[in-house]
């Protein structure tokens, strides 16, 4: 299988890959971002250093390599005169290292300059500059070493740093550079990184990242034979190119666009775009090489090897002059095939030999780096998985914390509510106890007054005795259905007088008939009077009197009679009946009432106790 982005078409025809200038866009813009983004620890206030660094990065981004070297040399001179100016030393080497990649006579300076910049950046703790260094080394390995796998080693190192320190824009551009390196290896894995850059740009409204991601994604979809998606992305990239005025990459975009049309069988449209691409790529050697190669492949497919050789010779000459060697094997291979079709065996053999020599050299380099690349890819994926696990753990911890906070708030609200209710209930109990105790005390005084009056009136004549009344009432075989108000008042007076005697209503054998006989009436009148006057039944009336007596006993803080004994003493047949009736009358149990009564006494020690007779 042929390498560096060449895909076999119907027969032996190939289509050129994405222009290497996309790498230059990503890498040089990346360095420029690293320079301008945020201050590093090694920066100084030297205006010349700041100006030269900025201008050097700009000229590097514009592919003015010789001019960029001049800025780099000036920075190195400043660093030589002022050793403490580490910024000048670092960025001088970065600019020289990247620019010399494309200046053949100074190509040997690339790797030493970038390696020294790496050491200085590590010592100064300048992580953004270190990202630029690793991208420069990736660019050097890709172009001078013609080794996409080796380039990935440095690019992934830069990506790890960008992710670790949150350099978002640098992260996105590195993803694109990684995608392009995979593309040049004809490896569809790179589509993942191209798409990640594209959607990063969408999410963060970064049009440059969207443009690069779209352009790179279009090329990958072309490799995957998905020409519809490739066309969609290249059209989006074209729209962004005009909006962002990225005219220095117009040739690259048209070249990629032409490749897609060619893959769709539109040779006329592809040829038109290749011609437009050549017009737009003046003074951009990397773009010119890609376009000449793509156009030559189209011409070779049209059985026009002579015209194809013209463009291949131009591409080879530009490659030799610029030092851009990433496409040399493709050019040499197609030259050999084109001369073979013309019948020029000597030329065909010459270029075939050169092709095999360079391909063998690349294959050996790839074998040496494949193992390292696999390790890098594994480490990167492992780091991504670890980061994802950390995010999931944080989400779970946040969810657990939110649940805990919610639970605490609920507990606090419930506790506050219970405290408020308890305090209200406690105040209510105290008020009930106080009112009840006062009522019982007043009732006791009233009873004593009534007994005293009865003793005084005992010697006076009585008009009609209860027994006589009883006899009179019981003589009637059928009691009257109505009771006169006077008679009703008299029966009520007798009933209340009878109930002044505690032993009457605390008798557990008390019945309606017994009470009726004691007050000289019949049970029918008694039931009706109790119901009409008190609004309750006879049993309820007796129990209410018993509960009042219970309240009197429990209100006496000196009385420690057990509740069970009080229940029996009051005539209740069971404790449950006593508790239920007491709670119905007072809203609390007998035990609670006794406790509240004693607490009320503790709060009001001046409250007078009942005097003993």
Short mmCIF file of C-alpha atoms in Angstrom, two decimals, residues 77-358:
data_model
loop_
_atom_site.label_atom_id
_atom_site.label_comp_id
_atom_site.label_asym_id
_atom_site.label_seq_id
_atom_site.Cartn_x
_atom_site.Cartn_y
_atom_site.Cartn_z
CA UNK A 77 21.66 38.26 20.13
CA UNK A 78 19.60 39.83 22.93
CA UNK A 79 19.83 36.60 24.93
CA UNK A 80 23.60 36.54 24.44
CA UNK A 81 23.95 40.09 25.77
CA UNK A 82 21.46 39.54 28.60
CA UNK A 83 21.58 35.91 29.84
CA UNK A 84 18.72 36.57 32.28
CA UNK A 85 16.33 37.21 29.37
CA UNK A 86 15.13 33.61 29.10
CA UNK A 87 12.18 34.61 26.93
CA UNK A 88 14.46 35.83 24.19
CA UNK A 89 16.53 32.65 24.44
CA UNK A 90 13.49 30.35 24.29
CA UNK A 91 11.50 32.06 21.53
CA UNK A 92 14.61 32.85 19.49
CA UNK A 93 15.33 29.13 19.30
CA UNK A 94 11.69 28.23 18.64
CA UNK A 95 11.47 30.65 15.70
CA UNK A 96 14.83 29.60 14.23
CA UNK A 97 14.08 25.91 14.75
CA UNK A 98 10.75 26.04 12.91
CA UNK A 99 11.80 28.45 10.15
CA UNK A 100 14.96 26.52 9.25
CA UNK A 101 12.91 23.43 8.51
CA UNK A 102 12.05 25.09 5.21
CA UNK A 103 15.46 26.65 4.49
CA UNK A 104 17.59 23.81 3.13
CA UNK A 105 20.98 25.43 3.80
CA UNK A 106 20.10 25.91 7.48
CA UNK A 107 18.13 22.70 7.99
CA UNK A 108 20.79 21.26 10.29
CA UNK A 109 20.05 24.01 12.84
CA UNK A 110 16.42 22.87 13.39
CA UNK A 111 16.76 20.03 15.85
CA UNK A 112 19.54 21.56 18.04
CA UNK A 113 17.63 24.85 18.34
CA UNK A 114 14.36 23.15 19.31
CA UNK A 115 16.09 20.75 21.73
CA UNK A 116 17.81 23.67 23.51
CA UNK A 117 14.47 25.53 23.61
CA UNK A 118 12.92 22.46 25.23
CA UNK A 119 15.51 22.41 28.03
CA UNK A 120 15.19 26.16 28.65
CA UNK A 121 11.39 26.01 28.72
CA UNK A 122 11.48 23.13 31.22
CA UNK A 123 13.95 25.01 33.46
CA UNK A 124 11.88 28.21 33.28
CA UNK A 125 8.59 26.36 33.86
CA UNK A 126 7.15 27.94 30.71
CA UNK A 127 4.62 25.28 29.73
CA UNK A 128 3.10 27.24 26.85
CA UNK A 129 6.52 27.64 25.26
CA UNK A 130 7.11 23.93 25.84
CA UNK A 131 3.95 23.13 23.86
CA UNK A 132 5.35 25.26 21.02
CA UNK A 133 8.64 23.39 21.20
CA UNK A 134 7.01 19.97 20.91
CA UNK A 135 4.97 21.14 17.97
CA UNK A 136 8.10 22.47 16.34
CA UNK A 137 9.75 19.09 16.84
CA UNK A 138 6.65 17.45 15.38
CA UNK A 139 6.86 19.75 12.35
CA UNK A 140 10.57 18.99 11.94
CA UNK A 141 10.03 15.22 12.18
CA UNK A 142 7.15 15.35 9.73
CA UNK A 143 8.89 17.44 7.07
CA UNK A 144 12.61 16.71 7.42
CA UNK A 145 12.33 13.19 8.74
CA UNK A 146 9.25 12.42 6.61
CA UNK A 147 8.06 10.47 9.64
CA UNK A 148 4.39 11.08 10.61
CA UNK A 149 4.65 8.45 13.36
CA UNK A 150 7.62 10.25 14.92
CA UNK A 151 5.75 13.55 14.61
CA UNK A 152 2.86 12.05 16.57
CA UNK A 153 5.23 11.32 19.45
CA UNK A 154 5.97 15.03 19.93
CA UNK A 155 2.45 16.15 19.15
CA UNK A 156 0.97 13.90 21.82
CA UNK A 157 3.52 15.19 24.34
CA UNK A 158 2.41 18.73 23.55
CA UNK A 159 -1.23 17.68 23.77
CA UNK A 160 -0.73 16.18 27.24
CA UNK A 161 0.74 19.46 28.51
CA UNK A 162 -2.00 21.54 26.87
CA UNK A 163 -4.67 19.37 28.50
CA UNK A 164 -2.95 19.33 31.88
CA UNK A 165 -2.67 23.12 32.13
CA UNK A 166 -5.95 23.95 30.41
CA UNK A 167 -4.57 25.59 27.25
CA UNK A 168 -7.87 25.13 25.40
CA UNK A 169 -6.99 26.77 22.09
CA UNK A 170 -3.61 25.04 21.97
CA UNK A 171 -5.35 21.76 22.74
CA UNK A 172 -7.72 22.19 19.81
CA UNK A 173 -4.96 23.06 17.35
CA UNK A 174 -2.83 20.14 18.49
CA UNK A 175 -5.78 17.84 17.83
CA UNK A 176 -5.78 19.09 14.25
CA UNK A 177 -2.04 18.57 13.84
CA UNK A 178 -2.43 15.03 15.14
CA UNK A 179 -5.31 14.46 12.73
CA UNK A 180 -3.20 15.69 9.78
CA UNK A 181 -0.32 13.42 10.80
CA UNK A 182 -2.67 10.44 10.81
CA UNK A 183 -4.03 11.58 7.47
CA UNK A 184 -0.58 11.64 5.94
CA UNK A 185 -0.24 8.03 7.08
CA UNK A 186 -3.57 7.19 5.47
CA UNK A 187 -4.81 6.22 8.93
CA UNK A 188 -8.57 6.92 9.49
CA UNK A 189 -7.98 7.07 13.27
CA UNK A 190 -7.22 10.76 12.73
CA UNK A 191 -10.87 11.50 11.95
CA UNK A 192 -11.59 11.31 15.69
CA UNK A 193 -9.14 14.15 16.39
CA UNK A 194 -10.34 16.22 13.42
CA UNK A 195 -13.94 15.95 14.63
CA UNK A 196 -12.95 16.79 18.21
CA UNK A 197 -11.31 20.00 16.96
CA UNK A 198 -14.35 20.80 14.79
CA UNK A 199 -16.85 20.42 17.60
CA UNK A 200 -14.59 22.23 20.05
CA UNK A 201 -14.75 25.20 17.68
CA UNK A 202 -18.52 24.89 17.44
CA UNK A 203 -18.99 24.73 21.21
CA UNK A 204 -16.62 27.62 21.91
CA UNK A 205 -17.50 29.80 18.89
CA UNK A 206 -13.92 29.51 17.61
CA UNK A 207 -14.25 29.87 13.84
CA UNK A 208 -10.58 29.08 13.18
CA UNK A 209 -10.88 25.70 14.92
CA UNK A 210 -14.11 25.02 13.02
CA UNK A 211 -12.36 25.86 9.75
CA UNK A 212 -9.35 23.61 10.39
CA UNK A 213 -11.55 20.82 11.76
CA UNK A 214 -13.89 21.02 8.75
CA UNK A 215 -11.03 21.03 6.23
CA UNK A 216 -9.31 18.09 7.91
CA UNK A 217 -12.58 16.16 8.36
CA UNK A 218 -13.35 16.60 4.67
CA UNK A 219 -10.05 14.95 3.78
CA UNK A 220 -10.67 12.01 6.13
CA UNK A 221 -14.17 11.43 4.77
CA UNK A 222 -12.64 11.39 1.31
CA UNK A 223 -10.26 8.63 2.47
CA UNK A 224 -13.23 6.72 3.88
CA UNK A 225 -15.03 6.99 0.51
CA UNK A 226 -17.79 9.09 2.06
CA UNK A 227 -17.76 11.81 -0.59
CA UNK A 228 -21.10 13.29 0.50
CA UNK A 229 -19.81 14.12 3.99
CA UNK A 230 -16.48 15.22 2.54
CA UNK A 231 -18.31 17.65 0.24
CA UNK A 232 -20.40 19.00 3.10
CA UNK A 233 -17.35 19.76 5.25
CA UNK A 234 -15.26 21.27 2.43
CA UNK A 235 -18.11 23.62 1.51
CA UNK A 236 -18.38 24.73 5.13
CA UNK A 237 -14.61 25.29 5.19
CA UNK A 238 -14.84 27.36 1.98
CA UNK A 239 -17.52 29.58 3.52
CA UNK A 240 -15.36 30.14 6.62
CA UNK A 241 -12.27 30.81 4.49
CA UNK A 242 -13.94 33.80 2.85
CA UNK A 243 -15.49 35.01 6.09
CA UNK A 244 -12.18 34.81 7.97
CA UNK A 245 -10.20 36.06 4.94
CA UNK A 246 -7.70 33.20 5.16
CA UNK A 247 -6.50 33.81 1.63
CA UNK A 248 -3.03 32.35 2.27
CA UNK A 249 -4.63 28.87 2.42
CA UNK A 250 -7.00 29.27 -0.52
CA UNK A 251 -4.79 27.07 -2.66
CA UNK A 252 -4.84 24.28 -0.07
CA UNK A 253 -8.62 24.40 0.22
CA UNK A 254 -9.13 24.28 -3.55
CA UNK A 255 -6.65 21.43 -3.78
CA UNK A 256 -8.60 19.41 -1.20
CA UNK A 257 -11.87 20.39 -2.88
CA UNK A 258 -10.47 19.18 -6.21
CA UNK A 259 -9.40 15.86 -4.64
CA UNK A 260 -12.98 15.33 -3.40
CA UNK A 261 -14.52 16.13 -6.78
CA UNK A 262 -12.03 13.79 -8.45
CA UNK A 263 -13.01 11.01 -6.05
CA UNK A 264 -16.64 11.61 -7.06
CA UNK A 265 -15.75 11.25 -10.75
CA UNK A 266 -16.06 14.96 -11.58
CA UNK A 267 -12.73 15.29 -13.45
CA UNK A 268 -13.66 18.54 -15.19
CA UNK A 269 -14.60 20.23 -11.91
CA UNK A 270 -11.48 18.87 -10.25
CA UNK A 271 -9.19 20.16 -13.05
CA UNK A 272 -10.76 23.61 -12.83
CA UNK A 273 -10.13 23.72 -9.09
CA UNK A 274 -6.51 22.50 -9.44
CA UNK A 275 -5.83 25.36 -11.87
CA UNK A 276 -7.46 27.87 -9.47
CA UNK A 277 -5.45 26.39 -6.62
CA UNK A 278 -2.16 26.94 -8.49
CA UNK A 279 -3.12 30.56 -9.07
CA UNK A 280 -3.82 31.08 -5.36
CA UNK A 281 -0.69 29.35 -4.01
CA UNK A 282 2.05 31.68 -5.21
CA UNK A 283 5.09 31.75 -2.88
CA UNK A 284 3.60 28.91 -0.79
CA UNK A 285 5.91 25.99 -1.65
CA UNK A 286 4.08 23.40 0.43
CA UNK A 287 0.77 24.24 -1.24
CA UNK A 288 2.32 24.26 -4.71
CA UNK A 289 3.78 20.79 -4.19
CA UNK A 290 0.42 19.38 -3.12
CA UNK A 291 -1.45 20.99 -6.00
CA UNK A 292 1.10 19.96 -8.65
CA UNK A 293 0.98 16.41 -7.31
CA UNK A 294 -2.83 16.27 -7.22
CA UNK A 295 -3.12 17.74 -10.70
CA UNK A 296 -0.49 15.31 -12.00
CA UNK A 297 -2.45 12.38 -10.58
CA UNK A 298 -5.57 13.57 -12.40
CA UNK A 299 -3.63 13.97 -15.68
CA UNK A 300 -2.06 10.56 -15.28
CA UNK A 301 -5.51 9.10 -14.84
CA UNK A 302 -6.55 10.82 -18.09
CA UNK A 303 -3.67 9.08 -19.91
CA UNK A 304 -1.78 12.35 -20.31
CA UNK A 305 1.60 11.38 -18.82
CA UNK A 306 3.59 14.15 -20.57
CA UNK A 307 1.59 16.93 -18.98
CA UNK A 308 1.63 15.02 -15.68
CA UNK A 309 5.45 14.88 -15.80
CA UNK A 310 5.60 18.68 -16.19
CA UNK A 311 3.72 19.16 -12.94
CA UNK A 312 5.67 16.38 -11.18
CA UNK A 313 8.99 17.98 -12.18
CA UNK A 314 7.75 21.30 -10.78
CA UNK A 315 6.71 19.61 -7.53
CA UNK A 316 10.07 17.84 -7.22
CA UNK A 317 12.01 21.05 -7.85
CA UNK A 318 9.98 22.97 -5.25
CA UNK A 319 10.46 20.10 -2.77
CA UNK A 320 14.24 20.17 -3.22
CA UNK A 321 14.41 23.96 -2.97
CA UNK A 322 12.14 24.33 0.04
CA UNK A 323 13.20 21.29 2.00
CA UNK A 324 9.61 20.08 2.16
CA UNK A 325 10.14 16.35 1.71
CA UNK A 326 6.89 14.85 2.93
CA UNK A 327 5.58 14.24 -0.62
CA UNK A 328 8.83 13.21 -2.31
CA UNK A 329 8.05 9.49 -2.40
CA UNK A 330 4.66 10.16 -4.01
CA UNK A 331 6.25 12.41 -6.62
CA UNK A 332 9.03 9.92 -7.42
CA UNK A 333 6.60 7.00 -7.66
CA UNK A 334 4.28 8.83 -10.06
CA UNK A 335 7.25 10.05 -12.16
CA UNK A 336 8.43 6.46 -12.54
CA UNK A 337 4.97 5.32 -13.65
CA UNK A 338 4.54 8.26 -16.05
CA UNK A 339 7.90 7.66 -17.79
CA UNK A 340 7.08 3.98 -17.95
CA UNK A 341 3.88 4.78 -19.84
CA UNK A 342 5.88 6.92 -22.27
CA UNK A 343 8.24 4.03 -22.79
CA UNK A 344 11.25 5.85 -21.29
CA UNK A 345 12.60 2.86 -19.35
CA UNK A 346 15.81 4.57 -18.19
CA UNK A 347 13.97 7.49 -16.59
CA UNK A 348 11.37 5.15 -15.15
CA UNK A 349 14.07 2.98 -13.58
CA UNK A 350 15.92 6.03 -12.24
CA UNK A 351 12.92 7.40 -10.43
CA UNK A 352 11.83 3.94 -9.28
CA UNK A 353 15.24 3.43 -7.67
CA UNK A 354 15.02 6.79 -5.90
CA UNK A 355 11.48 5.99 -4.77
CA UNK A 356 12.48 2.60 -3.31
CA UNK A 357 15.50 4.07 -1.54
CA UNK A 358 13.47 6.79 0.17
#
